[in-house]
CSV table of C-alpha atoms in Angstrom, one decimal:
chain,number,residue,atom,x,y,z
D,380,UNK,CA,-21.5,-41.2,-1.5
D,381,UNK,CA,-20.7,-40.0,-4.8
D,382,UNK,CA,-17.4,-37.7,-5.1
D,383,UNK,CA,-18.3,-37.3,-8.7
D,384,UNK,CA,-18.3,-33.2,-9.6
D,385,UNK,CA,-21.3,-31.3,-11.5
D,386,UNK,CA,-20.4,-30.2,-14.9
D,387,UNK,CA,-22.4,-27.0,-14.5
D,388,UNK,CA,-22.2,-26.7,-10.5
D,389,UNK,CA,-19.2,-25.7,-8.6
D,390,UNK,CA,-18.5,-25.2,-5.1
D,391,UNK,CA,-18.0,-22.1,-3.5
D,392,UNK,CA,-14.5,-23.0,-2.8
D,393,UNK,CA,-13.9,-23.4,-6.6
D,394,UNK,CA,-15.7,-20.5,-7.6
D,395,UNK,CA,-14.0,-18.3,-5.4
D,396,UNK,CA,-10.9,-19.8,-6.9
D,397,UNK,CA,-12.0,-19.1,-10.8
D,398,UNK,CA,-12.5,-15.4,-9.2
D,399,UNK,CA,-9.1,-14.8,-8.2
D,400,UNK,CA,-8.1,-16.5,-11.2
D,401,UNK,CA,-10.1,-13.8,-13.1
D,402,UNK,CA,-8.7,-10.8,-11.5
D,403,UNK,CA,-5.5,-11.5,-13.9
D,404,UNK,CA,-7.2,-12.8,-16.8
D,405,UNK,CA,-6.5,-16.5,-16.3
D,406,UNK,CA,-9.9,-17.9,-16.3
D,407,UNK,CA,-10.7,-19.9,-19.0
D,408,UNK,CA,-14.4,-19.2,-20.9
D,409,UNK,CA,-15.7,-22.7,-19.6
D,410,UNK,CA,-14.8,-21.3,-15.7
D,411,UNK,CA,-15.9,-17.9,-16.1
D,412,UNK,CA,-19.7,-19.2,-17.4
D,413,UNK,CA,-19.2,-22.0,-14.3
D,414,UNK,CA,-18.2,-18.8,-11.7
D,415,UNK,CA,-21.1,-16.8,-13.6
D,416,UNK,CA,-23.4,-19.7,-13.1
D,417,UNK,CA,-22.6,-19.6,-9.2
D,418,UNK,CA,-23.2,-16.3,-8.7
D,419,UNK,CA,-27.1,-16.1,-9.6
D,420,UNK,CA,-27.3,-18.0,-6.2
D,421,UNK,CA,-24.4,-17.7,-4.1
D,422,UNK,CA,-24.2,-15.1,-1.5
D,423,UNK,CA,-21.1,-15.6,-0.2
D,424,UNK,CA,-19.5,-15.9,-4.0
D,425,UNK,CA,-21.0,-13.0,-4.7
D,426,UNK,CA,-19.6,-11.4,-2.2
D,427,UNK,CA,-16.1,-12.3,-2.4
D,428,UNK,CA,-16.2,-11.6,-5.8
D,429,UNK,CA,-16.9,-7.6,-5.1
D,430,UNK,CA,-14.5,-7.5,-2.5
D,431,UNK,CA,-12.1,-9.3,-4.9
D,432,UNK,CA,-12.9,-6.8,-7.9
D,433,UNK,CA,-12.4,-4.0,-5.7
D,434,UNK,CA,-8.5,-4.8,-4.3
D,435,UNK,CA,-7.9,-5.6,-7.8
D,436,UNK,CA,-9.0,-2.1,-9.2
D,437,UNK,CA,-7.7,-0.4,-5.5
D,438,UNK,CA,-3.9,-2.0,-6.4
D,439,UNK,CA,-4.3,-0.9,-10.1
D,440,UNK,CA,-4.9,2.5,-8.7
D,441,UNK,CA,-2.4,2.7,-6.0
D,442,UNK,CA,0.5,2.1,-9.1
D,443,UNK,CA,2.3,-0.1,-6.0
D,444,UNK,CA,6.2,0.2,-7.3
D,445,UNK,CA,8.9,-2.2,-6.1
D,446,UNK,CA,12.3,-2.5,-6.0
D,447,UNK,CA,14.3,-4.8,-8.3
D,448,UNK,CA,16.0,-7.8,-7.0
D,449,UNK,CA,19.4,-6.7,-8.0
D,450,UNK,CA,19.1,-2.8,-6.6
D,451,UNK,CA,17.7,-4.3,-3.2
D,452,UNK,CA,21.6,-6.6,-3.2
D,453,UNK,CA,23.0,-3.8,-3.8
D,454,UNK,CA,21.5,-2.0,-0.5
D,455,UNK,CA,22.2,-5.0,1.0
D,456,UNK,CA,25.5,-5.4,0.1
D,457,UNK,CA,26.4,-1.7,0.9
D,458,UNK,CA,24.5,-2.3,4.1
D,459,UNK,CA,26.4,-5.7,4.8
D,460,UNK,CA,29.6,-3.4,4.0
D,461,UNK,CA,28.9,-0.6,6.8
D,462,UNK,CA,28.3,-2.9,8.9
D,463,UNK,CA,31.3,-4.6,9.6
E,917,UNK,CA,-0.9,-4.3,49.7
E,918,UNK,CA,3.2,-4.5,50.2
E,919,UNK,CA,3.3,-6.2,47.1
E,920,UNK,CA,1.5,-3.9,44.7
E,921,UNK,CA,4.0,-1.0,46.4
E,922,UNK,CA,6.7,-3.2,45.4
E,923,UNK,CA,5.3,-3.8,42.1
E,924,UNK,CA,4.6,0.4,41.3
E,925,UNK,CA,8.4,0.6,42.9
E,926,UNK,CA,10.0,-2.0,40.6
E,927,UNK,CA,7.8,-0.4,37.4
E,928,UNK,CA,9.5,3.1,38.4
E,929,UNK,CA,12.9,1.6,38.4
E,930,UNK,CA,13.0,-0.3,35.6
E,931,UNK,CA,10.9,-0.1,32.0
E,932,UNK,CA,9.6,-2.9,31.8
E,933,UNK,CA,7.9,-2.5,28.3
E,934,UNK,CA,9.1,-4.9,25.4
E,935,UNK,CA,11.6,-2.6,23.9
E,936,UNK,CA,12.2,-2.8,19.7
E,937,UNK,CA,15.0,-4.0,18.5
E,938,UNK,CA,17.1,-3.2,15.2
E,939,UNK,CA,17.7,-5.8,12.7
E,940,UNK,CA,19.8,-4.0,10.0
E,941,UNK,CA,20.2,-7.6,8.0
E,942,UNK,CA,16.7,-7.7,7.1
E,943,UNK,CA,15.7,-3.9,6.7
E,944,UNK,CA,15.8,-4.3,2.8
E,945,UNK,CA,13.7,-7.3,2.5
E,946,UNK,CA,11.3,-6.1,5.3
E,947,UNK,CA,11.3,-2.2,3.9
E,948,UNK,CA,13.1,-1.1,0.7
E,949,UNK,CA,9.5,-1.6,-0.9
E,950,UNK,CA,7.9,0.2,1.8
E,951,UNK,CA,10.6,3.1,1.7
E,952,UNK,CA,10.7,2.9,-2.1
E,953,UNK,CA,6.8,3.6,-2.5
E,954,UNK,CA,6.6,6.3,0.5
E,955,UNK,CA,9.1,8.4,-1.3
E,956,UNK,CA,8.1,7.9,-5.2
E,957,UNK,CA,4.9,9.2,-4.0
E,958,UNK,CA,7.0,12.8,-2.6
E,959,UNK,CA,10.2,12.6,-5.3
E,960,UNK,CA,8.1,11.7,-8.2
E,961,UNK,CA,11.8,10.3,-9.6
E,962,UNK,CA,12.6,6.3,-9.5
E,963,UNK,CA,16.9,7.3,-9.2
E,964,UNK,CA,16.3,10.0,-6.3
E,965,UNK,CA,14.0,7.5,-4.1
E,966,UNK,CA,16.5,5.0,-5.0
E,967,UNK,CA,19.4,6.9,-3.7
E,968,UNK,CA,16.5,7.8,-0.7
E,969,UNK,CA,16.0,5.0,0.7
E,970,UNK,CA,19.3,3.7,0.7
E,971,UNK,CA,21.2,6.9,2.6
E,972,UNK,CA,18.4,6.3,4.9
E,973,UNK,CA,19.5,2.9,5.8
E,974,UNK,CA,22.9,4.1,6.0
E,975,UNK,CA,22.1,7.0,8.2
E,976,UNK,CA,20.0,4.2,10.2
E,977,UNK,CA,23.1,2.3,10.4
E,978,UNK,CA,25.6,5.0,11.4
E,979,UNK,CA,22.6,6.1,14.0
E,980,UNK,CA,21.3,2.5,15.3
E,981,UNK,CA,23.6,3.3,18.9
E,982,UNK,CA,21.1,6.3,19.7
E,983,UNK,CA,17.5,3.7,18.8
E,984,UNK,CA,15.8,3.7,22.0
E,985,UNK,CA,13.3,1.0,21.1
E,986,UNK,CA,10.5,2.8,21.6
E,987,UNK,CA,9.1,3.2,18.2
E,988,UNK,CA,8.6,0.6,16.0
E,989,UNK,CA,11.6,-0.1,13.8
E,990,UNK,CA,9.7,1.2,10.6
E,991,UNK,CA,8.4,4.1,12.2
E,992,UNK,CA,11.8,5.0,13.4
E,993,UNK,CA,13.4,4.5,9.3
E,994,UNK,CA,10.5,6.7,8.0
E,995,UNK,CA,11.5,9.6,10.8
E,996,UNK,CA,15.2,9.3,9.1
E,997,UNK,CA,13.8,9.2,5.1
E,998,UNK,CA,11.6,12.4,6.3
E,999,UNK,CA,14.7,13.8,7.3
E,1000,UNK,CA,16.4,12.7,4.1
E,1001,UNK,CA,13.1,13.9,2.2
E,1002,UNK,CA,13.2,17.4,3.3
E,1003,UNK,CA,17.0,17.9,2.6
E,1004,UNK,CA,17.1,16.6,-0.7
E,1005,UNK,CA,14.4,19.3,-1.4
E,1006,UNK,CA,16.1,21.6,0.5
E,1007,UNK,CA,19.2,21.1,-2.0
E,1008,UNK,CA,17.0,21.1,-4.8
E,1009,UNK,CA,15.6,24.9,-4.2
E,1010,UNK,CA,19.1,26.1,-2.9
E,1011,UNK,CA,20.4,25.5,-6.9
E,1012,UNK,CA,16.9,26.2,-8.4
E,1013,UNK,CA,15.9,29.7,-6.5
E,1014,UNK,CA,19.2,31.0,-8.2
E,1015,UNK,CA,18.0,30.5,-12.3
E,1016,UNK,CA,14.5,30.7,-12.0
E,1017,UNK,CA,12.4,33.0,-13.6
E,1018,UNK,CA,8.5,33.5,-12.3
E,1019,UNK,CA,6.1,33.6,-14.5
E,1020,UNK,CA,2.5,34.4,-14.1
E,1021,UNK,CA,-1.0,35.0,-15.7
E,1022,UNK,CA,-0.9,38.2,-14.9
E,1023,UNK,CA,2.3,39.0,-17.0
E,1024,UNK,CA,0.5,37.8,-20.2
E,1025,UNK,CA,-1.5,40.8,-21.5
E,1026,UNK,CA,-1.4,40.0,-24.8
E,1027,UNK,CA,-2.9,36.8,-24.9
E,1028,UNK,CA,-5.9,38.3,-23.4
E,1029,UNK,CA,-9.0,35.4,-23.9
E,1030,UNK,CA,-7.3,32.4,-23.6
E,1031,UNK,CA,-6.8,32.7,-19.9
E,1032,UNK,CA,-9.9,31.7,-18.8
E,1033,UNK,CA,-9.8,28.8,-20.7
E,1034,UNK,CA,-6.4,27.7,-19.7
E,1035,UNK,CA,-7.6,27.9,-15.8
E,1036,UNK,CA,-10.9,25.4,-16.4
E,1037,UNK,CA,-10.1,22.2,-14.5
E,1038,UNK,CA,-10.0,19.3,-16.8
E,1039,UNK,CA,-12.6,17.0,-15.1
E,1040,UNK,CA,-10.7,13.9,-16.9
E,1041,UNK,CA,-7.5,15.3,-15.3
E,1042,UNK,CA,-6.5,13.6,-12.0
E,1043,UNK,CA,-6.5,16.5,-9.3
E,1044,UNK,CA,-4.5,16.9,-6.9
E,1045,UNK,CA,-6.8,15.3,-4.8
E,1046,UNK,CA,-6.7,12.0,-6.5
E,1047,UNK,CA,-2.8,12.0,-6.6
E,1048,UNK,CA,-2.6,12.3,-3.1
E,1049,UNK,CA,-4.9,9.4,-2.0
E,1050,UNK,CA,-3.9,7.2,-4.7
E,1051,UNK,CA,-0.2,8.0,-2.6
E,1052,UNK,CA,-2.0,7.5,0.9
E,1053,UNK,CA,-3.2,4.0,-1.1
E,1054,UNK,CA,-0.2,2.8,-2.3
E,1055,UNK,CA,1.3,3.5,1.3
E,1056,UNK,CA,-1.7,1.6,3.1
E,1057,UNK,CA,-1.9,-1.6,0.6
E,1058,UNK,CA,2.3,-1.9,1.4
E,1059,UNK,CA,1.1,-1.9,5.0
E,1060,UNK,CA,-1.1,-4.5,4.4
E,1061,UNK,CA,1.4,-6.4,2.3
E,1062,UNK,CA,3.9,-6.1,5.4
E,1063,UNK,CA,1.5,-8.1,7.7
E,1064,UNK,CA,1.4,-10.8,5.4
E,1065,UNK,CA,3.8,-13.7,5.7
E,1066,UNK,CA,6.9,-13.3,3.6
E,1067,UNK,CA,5.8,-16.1,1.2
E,1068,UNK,CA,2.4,-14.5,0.6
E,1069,UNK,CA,3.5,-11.2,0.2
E,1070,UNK,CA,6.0,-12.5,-2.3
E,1071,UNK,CA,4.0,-14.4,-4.9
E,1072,UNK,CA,1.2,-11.3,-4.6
E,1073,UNK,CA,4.0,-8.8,-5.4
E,1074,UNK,CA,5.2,-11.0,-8.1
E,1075,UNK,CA,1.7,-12.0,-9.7
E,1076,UNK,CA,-0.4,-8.7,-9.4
E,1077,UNK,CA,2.8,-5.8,-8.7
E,1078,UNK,CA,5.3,-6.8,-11.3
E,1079,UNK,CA,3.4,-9.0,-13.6
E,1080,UNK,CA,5.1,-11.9,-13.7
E,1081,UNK,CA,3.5,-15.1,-15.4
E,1082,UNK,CA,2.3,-17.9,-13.4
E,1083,UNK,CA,4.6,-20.6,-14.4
E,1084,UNK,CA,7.9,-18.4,-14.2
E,1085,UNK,CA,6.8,-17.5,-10.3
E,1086,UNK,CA,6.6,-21.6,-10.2
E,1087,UNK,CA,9.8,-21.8,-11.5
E,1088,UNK,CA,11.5,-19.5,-9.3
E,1089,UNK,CA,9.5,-20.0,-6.3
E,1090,UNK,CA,9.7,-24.1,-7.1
E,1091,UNK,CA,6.1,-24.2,-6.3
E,1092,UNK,CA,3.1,-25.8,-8.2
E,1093,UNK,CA,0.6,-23.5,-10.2
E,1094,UNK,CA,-2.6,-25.3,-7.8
E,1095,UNK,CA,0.5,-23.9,-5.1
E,1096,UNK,CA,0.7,-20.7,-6.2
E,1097,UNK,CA,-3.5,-20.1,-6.9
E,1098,UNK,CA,-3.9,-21.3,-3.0
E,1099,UNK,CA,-1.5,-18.7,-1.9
E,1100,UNK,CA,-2.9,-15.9,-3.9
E,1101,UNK,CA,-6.1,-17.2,-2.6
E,1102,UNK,CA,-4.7,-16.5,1.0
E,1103,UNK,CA,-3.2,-13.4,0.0
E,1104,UNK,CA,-6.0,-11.1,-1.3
E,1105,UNK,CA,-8.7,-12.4,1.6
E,1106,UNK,CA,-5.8,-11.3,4.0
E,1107,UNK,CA,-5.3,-7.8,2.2
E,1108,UNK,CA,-8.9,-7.2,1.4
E,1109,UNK,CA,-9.6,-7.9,5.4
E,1110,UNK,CA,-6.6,-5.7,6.2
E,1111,UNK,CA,-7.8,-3.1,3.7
E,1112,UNK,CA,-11.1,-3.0,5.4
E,1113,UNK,CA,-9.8,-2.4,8.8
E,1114,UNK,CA,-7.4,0.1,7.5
E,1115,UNK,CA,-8.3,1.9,4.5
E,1116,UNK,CA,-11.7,1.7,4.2
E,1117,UNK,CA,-12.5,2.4,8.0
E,1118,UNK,CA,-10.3,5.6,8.0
């Protein structure tokens, strides 16, 4: 059997791949019109690409803040400190 | 018959419910982000939550002999940042109350006219609403990011929190970028499922 991949055709795996690839603005022009491609058919692309587009926007909204690697040694040194 | 007595008996004597344990070595990388994000959302100031969520590990520290184990170790270092929430306001408004002088609508007679205008909500503005559930958000998606496992949870934050480019998570994480794509992969089906369950749901 051939293992030989379509030029135009991806799988679903792959697409769903490109997607999350998308949702930072990685996705070359050649895999966006391949992911684009997909989803005239693909149910299950489709799909996952809503619910995709949807944490993205959710976590852009939330403004999700963390700590930076050298305050959180700090706590942990102060912690480490207290503790003994 | 005798053995179910004996069971009920033994169940009276002694709990047998999985207690929780403390694990003060790991609070800060399984919670400072957590912490950090509960009390921006109430502080509105990066230094105060800082300070925050660092007397609360203290305090969880200096406290850890009177932990019972029956709440969740989270739960019970959110009870103590409450705690250390409502004090630091409480300090706040102790120095504030003294220099403050009220001012209201009704005191400005002369600008007669532009009140009304100055009242219209801004339908572009975020409301008050909005703040608070992009808060309760924030709150739920570091939940979701809590269940994940720690390697997971790290690339996400580092890819779609802070940022960061793909090959300087490679480099730091020594992973490859096919690596790094697969775990995001993993990531967001696991959050969007957990976001389902918990967010959407509510």
């Amino acid at each position: 059997m051939s293992t030989k991949k379509s030029t135009f055709f991806i799988s679903c795996e792959e697409a769903k791949h490109i997607c999350d690839k998308v949702q930072y603005g990685e996705a070359s022009i050649w895999e966006r019109l391949k992911l684009n491609l997909r989803l005239l058919w693909c149910r299950a692309t489709k799909s996952y690409t809503k619910r995709n587009g949807t944490l993205t926007k959710l976590c852009n909204e939330a403004q999700i803040k963390t700590l930076n690697e050298e305050k959180k040694n700090e706590m942990k040194k102060r912690l480490e400190s207290q503790e003994v | 018959m005798f053995f179910k007595l004996f069971v009920i008996l033994l169940k009276e004597n002694y709990n047998f419910v999985a207690k929780n344990q403390l694990n003060p070595s790991k609070w800060v990388d399984l919670y400072a982000d957590y912490l950090f994000n509960y009390t921006i959302s109430r502080v509105n100031d990066t230094i105060v939550a800082e300070d925050l969520v660092q007397e609360t590990f203290l305090a969880g520290l200096k406290s850890a002999k009177n932990f019972k184990g029956e709440a969740a170790e989270r739960t019970w270092l959110i009870s103590i940042l409450k705690r250390k929430i409502i004090d630091h306001y409480r300090k706040i408004n102790s120095k504030k109350g003294k220099a403050e002088v009220k001012m209201g609508y009704s005191n400005r007679n002369e600008e007669e006219g532009d009140w009304l205008e100055d009242r219209v909500a801004d339908p572009f503005d975020m409301n008050a609403e909005d703040v608070l559930q992009n808060e309760e958000l924030g709150v739920a998606i570091q939940e979701c990011l809590m269940k994940l496992p720690k390697k997971q949870a790290d690339v996400f934050i580092k890819k779609t929190i802070e940022g960061m480019e793909t090959e300087d998570i490679c480099k730091e994480l020594n992973i490859s970028a096919s690596n790094l794509w697969v775990i995001i992969h993993r990531a967001r089906t696991a959050l969007m499922d957990c976001l389902e369950n918990n967010w959407f749901k509510k």
